[in-house]
CSV table of C-alpha atoms and ligand atoms in Angstrom, one decimal:
chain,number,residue,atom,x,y,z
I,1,UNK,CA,28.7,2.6,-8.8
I,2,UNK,CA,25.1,1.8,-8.4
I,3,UNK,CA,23.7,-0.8,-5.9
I,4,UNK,CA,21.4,-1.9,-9.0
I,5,UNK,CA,22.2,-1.2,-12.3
I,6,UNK,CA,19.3,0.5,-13.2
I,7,UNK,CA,19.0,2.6,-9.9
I,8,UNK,CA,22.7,3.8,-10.5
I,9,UNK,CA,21.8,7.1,-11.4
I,10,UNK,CA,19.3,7.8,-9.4
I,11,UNK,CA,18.9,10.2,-6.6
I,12,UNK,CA,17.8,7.8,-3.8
I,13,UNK,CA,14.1,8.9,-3.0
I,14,UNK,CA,13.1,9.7,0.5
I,15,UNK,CA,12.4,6.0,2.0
I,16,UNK,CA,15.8,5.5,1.9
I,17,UNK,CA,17.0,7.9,3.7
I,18,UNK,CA,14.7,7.0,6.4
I,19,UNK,CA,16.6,3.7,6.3
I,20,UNK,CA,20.1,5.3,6.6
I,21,UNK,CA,18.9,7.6,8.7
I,22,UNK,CA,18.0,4.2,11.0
I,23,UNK,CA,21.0,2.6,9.9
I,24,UNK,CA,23.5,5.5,10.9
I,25,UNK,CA,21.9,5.7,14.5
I,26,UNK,CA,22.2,2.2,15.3
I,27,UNK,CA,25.8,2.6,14.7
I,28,UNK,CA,26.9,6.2,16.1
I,29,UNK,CA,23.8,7.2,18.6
I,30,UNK,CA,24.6,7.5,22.3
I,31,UNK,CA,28.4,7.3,21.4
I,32,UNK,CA,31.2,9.9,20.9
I,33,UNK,CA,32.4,10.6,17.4
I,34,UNK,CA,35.4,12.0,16.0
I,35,UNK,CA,34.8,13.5,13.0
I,36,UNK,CA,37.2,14.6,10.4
I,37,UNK,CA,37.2,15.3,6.5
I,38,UNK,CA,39.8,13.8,4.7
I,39,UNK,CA,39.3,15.3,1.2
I,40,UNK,CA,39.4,18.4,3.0
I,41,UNK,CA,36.3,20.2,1.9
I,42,UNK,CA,34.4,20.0,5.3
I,43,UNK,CA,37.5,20.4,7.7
I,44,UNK,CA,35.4,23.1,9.2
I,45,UNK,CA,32.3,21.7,9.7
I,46,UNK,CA,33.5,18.5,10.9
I,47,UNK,CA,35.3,20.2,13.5
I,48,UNK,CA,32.3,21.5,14.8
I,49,UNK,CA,30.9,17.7,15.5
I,50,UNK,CA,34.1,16.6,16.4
I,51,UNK,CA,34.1,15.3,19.8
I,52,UNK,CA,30.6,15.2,20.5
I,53,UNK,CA,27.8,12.7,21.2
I,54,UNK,CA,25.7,11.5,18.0
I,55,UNK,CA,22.1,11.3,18.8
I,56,UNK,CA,19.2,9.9,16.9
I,57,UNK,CA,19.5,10.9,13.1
I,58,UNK,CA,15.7,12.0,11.5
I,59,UNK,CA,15.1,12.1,7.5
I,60,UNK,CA,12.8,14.7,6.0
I,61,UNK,CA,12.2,13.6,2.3
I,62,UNK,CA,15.7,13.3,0.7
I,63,UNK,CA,17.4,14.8,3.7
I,64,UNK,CA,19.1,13.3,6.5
I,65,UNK,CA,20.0,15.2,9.9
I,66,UNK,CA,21.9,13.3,12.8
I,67,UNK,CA,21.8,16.2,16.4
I,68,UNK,CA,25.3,16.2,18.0
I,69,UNK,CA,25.9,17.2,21.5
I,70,UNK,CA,28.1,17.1,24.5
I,71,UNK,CA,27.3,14.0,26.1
I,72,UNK,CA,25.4,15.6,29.5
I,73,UNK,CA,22.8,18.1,27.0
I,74,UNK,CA,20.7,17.5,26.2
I,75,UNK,CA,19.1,14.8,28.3
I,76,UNK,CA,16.7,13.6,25.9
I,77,UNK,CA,16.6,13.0,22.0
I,78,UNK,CA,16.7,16.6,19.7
I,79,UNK,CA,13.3,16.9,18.1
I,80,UNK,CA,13.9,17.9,14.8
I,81,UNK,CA,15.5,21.3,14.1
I,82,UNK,CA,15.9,22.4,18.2
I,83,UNK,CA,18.5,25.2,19.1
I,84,UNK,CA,21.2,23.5,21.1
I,85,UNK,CA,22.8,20.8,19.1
I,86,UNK,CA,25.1,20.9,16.1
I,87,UNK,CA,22.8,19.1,13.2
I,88,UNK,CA,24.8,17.2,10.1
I,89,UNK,CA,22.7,17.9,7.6
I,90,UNK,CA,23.2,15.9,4.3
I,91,UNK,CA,21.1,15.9,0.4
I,92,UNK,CA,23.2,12.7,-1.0
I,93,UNK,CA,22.1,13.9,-4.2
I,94,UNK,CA,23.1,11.3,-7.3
I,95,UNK,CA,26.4,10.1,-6.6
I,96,UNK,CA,26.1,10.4,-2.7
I,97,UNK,CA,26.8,7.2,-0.1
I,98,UNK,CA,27.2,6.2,3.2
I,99,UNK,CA,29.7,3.7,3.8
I,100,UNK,CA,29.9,1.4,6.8
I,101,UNK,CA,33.2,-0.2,7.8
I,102,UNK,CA,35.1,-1.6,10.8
I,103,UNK,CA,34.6,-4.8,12.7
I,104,UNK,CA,31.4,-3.2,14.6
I,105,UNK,CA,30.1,-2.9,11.1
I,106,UNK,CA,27.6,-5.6,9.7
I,107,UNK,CA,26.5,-5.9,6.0
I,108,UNK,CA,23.6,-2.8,4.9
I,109,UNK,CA,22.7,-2.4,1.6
I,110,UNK,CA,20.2,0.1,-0.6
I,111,UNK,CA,20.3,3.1,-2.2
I,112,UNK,CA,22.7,5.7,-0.9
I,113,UNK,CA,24.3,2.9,1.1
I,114,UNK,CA,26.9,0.2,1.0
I,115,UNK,CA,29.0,-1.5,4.3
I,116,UNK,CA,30.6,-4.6,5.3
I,117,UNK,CA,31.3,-6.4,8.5
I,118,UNK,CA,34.0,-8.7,9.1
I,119,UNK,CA,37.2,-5.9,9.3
I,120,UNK,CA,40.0,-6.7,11.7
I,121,UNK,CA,40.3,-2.8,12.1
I,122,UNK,CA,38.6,0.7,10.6
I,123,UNK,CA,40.1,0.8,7.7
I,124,UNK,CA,42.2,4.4,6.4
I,125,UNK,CA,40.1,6.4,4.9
I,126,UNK,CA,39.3,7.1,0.7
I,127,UNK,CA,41.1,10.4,-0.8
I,128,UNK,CA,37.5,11.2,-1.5
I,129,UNK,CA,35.6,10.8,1.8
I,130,UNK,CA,34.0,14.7,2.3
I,131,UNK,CA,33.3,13.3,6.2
I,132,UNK,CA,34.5,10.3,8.5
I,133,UNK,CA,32.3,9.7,11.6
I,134,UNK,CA,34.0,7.2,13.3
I,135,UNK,CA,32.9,5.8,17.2
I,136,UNK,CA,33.8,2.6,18.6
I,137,UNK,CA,35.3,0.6,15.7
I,138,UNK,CA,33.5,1.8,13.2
I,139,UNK,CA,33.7,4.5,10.4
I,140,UNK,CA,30.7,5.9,8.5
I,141,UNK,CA,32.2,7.3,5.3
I,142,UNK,CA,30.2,10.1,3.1
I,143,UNK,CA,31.6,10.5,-0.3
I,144,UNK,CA,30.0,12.4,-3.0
I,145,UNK,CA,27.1,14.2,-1.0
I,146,UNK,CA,24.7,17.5,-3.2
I,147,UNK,CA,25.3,19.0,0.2
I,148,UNK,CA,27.0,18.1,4.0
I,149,UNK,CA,26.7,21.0,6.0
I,150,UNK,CA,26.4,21.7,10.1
I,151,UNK,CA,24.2,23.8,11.2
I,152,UNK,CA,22.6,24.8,14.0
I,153,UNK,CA,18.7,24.7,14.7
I,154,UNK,CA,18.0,27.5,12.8
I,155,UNK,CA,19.6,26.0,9.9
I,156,UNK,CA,18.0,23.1,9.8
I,157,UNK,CA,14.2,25.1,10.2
I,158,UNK,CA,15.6,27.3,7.1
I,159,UNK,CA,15.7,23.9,5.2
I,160,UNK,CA,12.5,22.4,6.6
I,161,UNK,CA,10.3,25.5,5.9
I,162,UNK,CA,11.2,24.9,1.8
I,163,UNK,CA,10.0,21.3,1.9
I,164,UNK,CA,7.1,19.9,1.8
I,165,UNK,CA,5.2,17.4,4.0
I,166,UNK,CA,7.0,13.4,3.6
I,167,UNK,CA,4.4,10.7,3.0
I,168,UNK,CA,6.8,8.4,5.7
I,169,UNK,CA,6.1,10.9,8.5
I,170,UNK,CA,2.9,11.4,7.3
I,171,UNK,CA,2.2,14.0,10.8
I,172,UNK,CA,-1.3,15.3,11.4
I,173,UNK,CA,-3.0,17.9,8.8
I,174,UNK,CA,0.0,16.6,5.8
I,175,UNK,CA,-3.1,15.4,3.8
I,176,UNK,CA,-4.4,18.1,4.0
I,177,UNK,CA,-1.7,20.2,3.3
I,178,UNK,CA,-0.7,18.1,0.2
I,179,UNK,CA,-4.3,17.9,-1.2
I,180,UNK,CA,-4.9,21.3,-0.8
I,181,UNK,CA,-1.6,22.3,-2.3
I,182,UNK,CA,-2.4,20.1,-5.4
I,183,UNK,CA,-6.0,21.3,-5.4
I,184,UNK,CA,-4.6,25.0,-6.3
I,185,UNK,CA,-2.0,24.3,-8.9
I,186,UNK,CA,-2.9,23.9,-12.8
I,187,UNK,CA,0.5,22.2,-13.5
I,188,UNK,CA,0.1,18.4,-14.3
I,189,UNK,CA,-0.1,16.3,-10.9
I,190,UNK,CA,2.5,14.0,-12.2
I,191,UNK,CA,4.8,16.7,-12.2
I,192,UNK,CA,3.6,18.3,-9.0
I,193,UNK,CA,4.3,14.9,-7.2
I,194,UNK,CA,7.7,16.0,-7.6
I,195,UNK,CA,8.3,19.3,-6.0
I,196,UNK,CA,9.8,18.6,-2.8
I,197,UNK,CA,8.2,21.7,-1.6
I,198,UNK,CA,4.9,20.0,-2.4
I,199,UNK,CA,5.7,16.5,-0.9
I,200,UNK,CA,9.1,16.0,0.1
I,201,UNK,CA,10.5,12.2,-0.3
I,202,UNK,CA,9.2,10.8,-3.7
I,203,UNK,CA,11.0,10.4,-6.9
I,204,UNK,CA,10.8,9.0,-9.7
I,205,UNK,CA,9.3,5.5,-8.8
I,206,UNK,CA,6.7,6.0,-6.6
I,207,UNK,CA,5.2,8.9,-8.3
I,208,UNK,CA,5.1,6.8,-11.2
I,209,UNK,CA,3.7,3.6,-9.5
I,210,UNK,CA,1.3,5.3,-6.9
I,211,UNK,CA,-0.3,7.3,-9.6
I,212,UNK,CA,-1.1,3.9,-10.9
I,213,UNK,CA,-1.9,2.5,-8.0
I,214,UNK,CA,-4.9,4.9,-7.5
I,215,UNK,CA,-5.6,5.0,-11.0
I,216,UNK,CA,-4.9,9.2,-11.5
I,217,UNK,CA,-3.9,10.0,-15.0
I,218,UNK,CA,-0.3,12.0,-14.3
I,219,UNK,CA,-1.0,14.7,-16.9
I,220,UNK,CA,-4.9,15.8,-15.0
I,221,UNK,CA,-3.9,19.4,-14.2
I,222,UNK,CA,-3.5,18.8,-10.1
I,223,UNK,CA,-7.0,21.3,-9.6
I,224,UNK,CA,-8.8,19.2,-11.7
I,225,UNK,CA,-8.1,16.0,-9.8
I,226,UNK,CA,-11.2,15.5,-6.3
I,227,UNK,CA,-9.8,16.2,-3.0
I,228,UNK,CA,-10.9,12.3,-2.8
I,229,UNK,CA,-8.5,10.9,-5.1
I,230,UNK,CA,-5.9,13.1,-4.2
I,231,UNK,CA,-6.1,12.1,-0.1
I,232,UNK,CA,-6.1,8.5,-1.1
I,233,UNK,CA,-2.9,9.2,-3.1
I,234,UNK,CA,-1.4,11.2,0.0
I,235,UNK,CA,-2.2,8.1,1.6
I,236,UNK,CA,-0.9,5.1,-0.8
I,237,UNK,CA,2.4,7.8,-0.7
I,238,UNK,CA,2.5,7.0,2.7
I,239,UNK,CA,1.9,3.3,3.1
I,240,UNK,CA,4.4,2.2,0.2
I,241,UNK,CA,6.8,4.4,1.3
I,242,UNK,CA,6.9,3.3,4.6
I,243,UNK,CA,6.6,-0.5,3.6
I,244,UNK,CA,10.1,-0.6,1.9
I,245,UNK,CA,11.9,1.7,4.8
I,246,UNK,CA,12.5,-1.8,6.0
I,247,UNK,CA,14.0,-3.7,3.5
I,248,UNK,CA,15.5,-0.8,1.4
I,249,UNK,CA,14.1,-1.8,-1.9
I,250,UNK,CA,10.9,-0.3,-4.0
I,251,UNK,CA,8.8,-2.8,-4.8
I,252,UNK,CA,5.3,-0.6,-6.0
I,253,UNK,CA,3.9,-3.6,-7.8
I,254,UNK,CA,0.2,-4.6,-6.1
I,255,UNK,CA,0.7,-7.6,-4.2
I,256,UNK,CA,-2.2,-9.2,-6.3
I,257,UNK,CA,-1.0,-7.9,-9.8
I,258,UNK,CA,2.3,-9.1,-9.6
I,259,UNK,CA,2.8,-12.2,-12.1
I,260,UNK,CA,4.3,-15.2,-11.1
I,261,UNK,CA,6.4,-16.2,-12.5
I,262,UNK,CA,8.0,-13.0,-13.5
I,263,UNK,CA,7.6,-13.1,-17.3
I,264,UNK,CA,11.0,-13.2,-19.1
I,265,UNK,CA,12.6,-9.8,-20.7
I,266,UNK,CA,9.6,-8.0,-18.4
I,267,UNK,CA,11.7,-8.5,-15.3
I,268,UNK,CA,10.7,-4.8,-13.9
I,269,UNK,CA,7.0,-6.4,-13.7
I,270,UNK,CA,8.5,-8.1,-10.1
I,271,UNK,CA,8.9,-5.1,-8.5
I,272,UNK,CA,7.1,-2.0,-10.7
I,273,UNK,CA,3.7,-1.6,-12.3
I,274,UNK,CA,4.4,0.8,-14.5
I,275,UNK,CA,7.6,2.6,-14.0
I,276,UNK,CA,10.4,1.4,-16.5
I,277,UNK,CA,7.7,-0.8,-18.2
I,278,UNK,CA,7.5,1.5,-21.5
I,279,UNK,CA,5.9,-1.1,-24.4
I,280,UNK,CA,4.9,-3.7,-22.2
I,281,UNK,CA,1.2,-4.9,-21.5
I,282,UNK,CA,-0.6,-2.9,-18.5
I,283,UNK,CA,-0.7,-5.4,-15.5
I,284,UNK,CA,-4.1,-4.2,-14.5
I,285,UNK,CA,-6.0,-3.7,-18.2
I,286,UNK,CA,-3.6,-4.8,-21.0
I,287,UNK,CA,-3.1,-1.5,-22.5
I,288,UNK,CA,0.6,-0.8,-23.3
I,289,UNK,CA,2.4,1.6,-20.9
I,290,UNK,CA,3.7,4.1,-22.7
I,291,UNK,CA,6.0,7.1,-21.1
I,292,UNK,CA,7.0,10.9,-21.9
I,293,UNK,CA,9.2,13.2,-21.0
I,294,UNK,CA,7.8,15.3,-18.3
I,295,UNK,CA,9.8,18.7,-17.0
I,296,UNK,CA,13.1,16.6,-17.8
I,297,UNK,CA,12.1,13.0,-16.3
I,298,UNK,CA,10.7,10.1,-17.9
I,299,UNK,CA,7.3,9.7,-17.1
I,300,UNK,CA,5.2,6.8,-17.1
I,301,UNK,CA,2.0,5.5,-17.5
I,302,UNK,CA,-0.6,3.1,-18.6
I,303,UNK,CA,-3.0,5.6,-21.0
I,304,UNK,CA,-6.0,2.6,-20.5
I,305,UNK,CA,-6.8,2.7,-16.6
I,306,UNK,CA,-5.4,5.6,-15.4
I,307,UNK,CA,-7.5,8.5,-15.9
M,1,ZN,ZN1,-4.0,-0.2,-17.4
């Protein structure tokens, strides 16, 4: 079922859920959705949404919220987490995805995400789909979501208050936050990357790749590592991150290490610096990245310049 075969089983990280979260608006915002569940399991909540106006859906990390409304309230956009509307809330977790059909859909791909344009008509809906929002012509199908949920602002603070700040939002004093959170942890700061409480968004990939990016050994207990260091980590979080909301892919690999041509059987060197590159030479020194098992994910690393 995976978009890419090695990203299949994968739990999308946070950048793309910014994207869907872009994706879904563009399709739903400003018009009136029925909402049903045809597998069943949220009959109740998507009653609660249906009928009502979508606004403008936000991503926090690895969760997506879209605000529903009656069309006249409220007058302008929801900020995050307000009392008023009825919030979708949604963790696709590793087998959740979007899908976009209809003839006002148009071709989206990326993790968490698949659609097609080109339909004469919305087509019925999957046995399995846990919500249908359709509007105008178009259905958004979720199948396979950790968690779909309304709720109402309170809700939705409840889940904010347990994450962490997201690099792609990067809002005033979450450097600081993140650094000093780091700063006061023994644990290693490749596995403090991680906790969503501590920085909500990355995964796998870019805790692998910005670690090497700014040259911070993943196992340096996260006290240990300068305020310095860790705010210029914060802050390459935040730039890569936001670079591939756009397209929908990770590409981590520095622009100027990136070989050309890709070398053959090292095709991960196109798009990763070290992540998935276990046994292959270091793009940056030569040493051979090597990888561990770290808290129950693969870790990895290149042991010569990252320190
Ligand atoms: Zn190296």
């Amino acid at each position: 079922m995976g978009v890419e075969a090695h990203e299949g089983s994968r739990v999308p990280e946070g950048q793309a859920i910014h994207r869907l979260a872009r994706i879904a608006s563009g399709f739903l915002a400003g018009r009136v959705v029925a909402a049903s569940s045809p597998q069943g399991r949220f009959a109740e909540g998507a009653a609660r949404l249906d009928g009502l106006t979508a606004f403008h859906a936000q991503a926090w990390g690895k969760h997506f919220f879209m605000p529903f409304a009656e069309s006249r309230t409220p007058t302008a956009e929801p900020l995050l987490g307000d009392d008023g509307p009825a919030w979708l809330h949604v963790h696709l977790g590793l087998y959740g995805r979007w899908s976009f059909s209809g003839p006002r859909a148009t071709d989206v791909a990326g993790a968490g995400l698949r659609g097609g344009g080109n339909a004469a008509a919305v087509p019925e809906p999957g046995a399995t789909v846990r919500l249908r929002l359709e509007a105008e012509d178009l259905a958004a199908d979720l199948t396979g979501p950790a968690r779909c949920e309304a709720l109402d602002g309170q809700g939705v603070r409840a889940v904010l208050a347990r994450l962490g700040p997201d690099p792609v939002r990067n809002e005033p004093g979450d450097r600081e936050r993140f650094v000093t959170t780091i700063r006061s942890r023994r644990a290693a700061v490749g596995q403090l990357i991680l906790d969503q409480s501590i920085a909500a968004g990355p995964g796998n990939i870019y805790r692998a790749d910005c670690l090497f990016r700014t040259g911070i050994s993943p196992l340096t207990p996260g006290s240990e590592v300068s305020p310095e260091r860790l705010g210029a980590l914060w802050d390459d979080l935040a730039a890569t991150m936001a670079d591939d909301v756009d397209s929908g892919v990770i590409r981590t690999v520095p622009p100027d290490l990136r070989p050309e041509p890709v070398p053959e059987g090292d095709e991960e060197a196109g798009r990763f610096a070290v992540y998935h590159r276990t046994g292959r030479p270091c793009l940056r020194c030569g040493t051979t990245i090597v990888e561990k098992d770290l808290v129950g994910r693969r870790l990895f690393w290149c042991p010569g310049c990252q320190r």
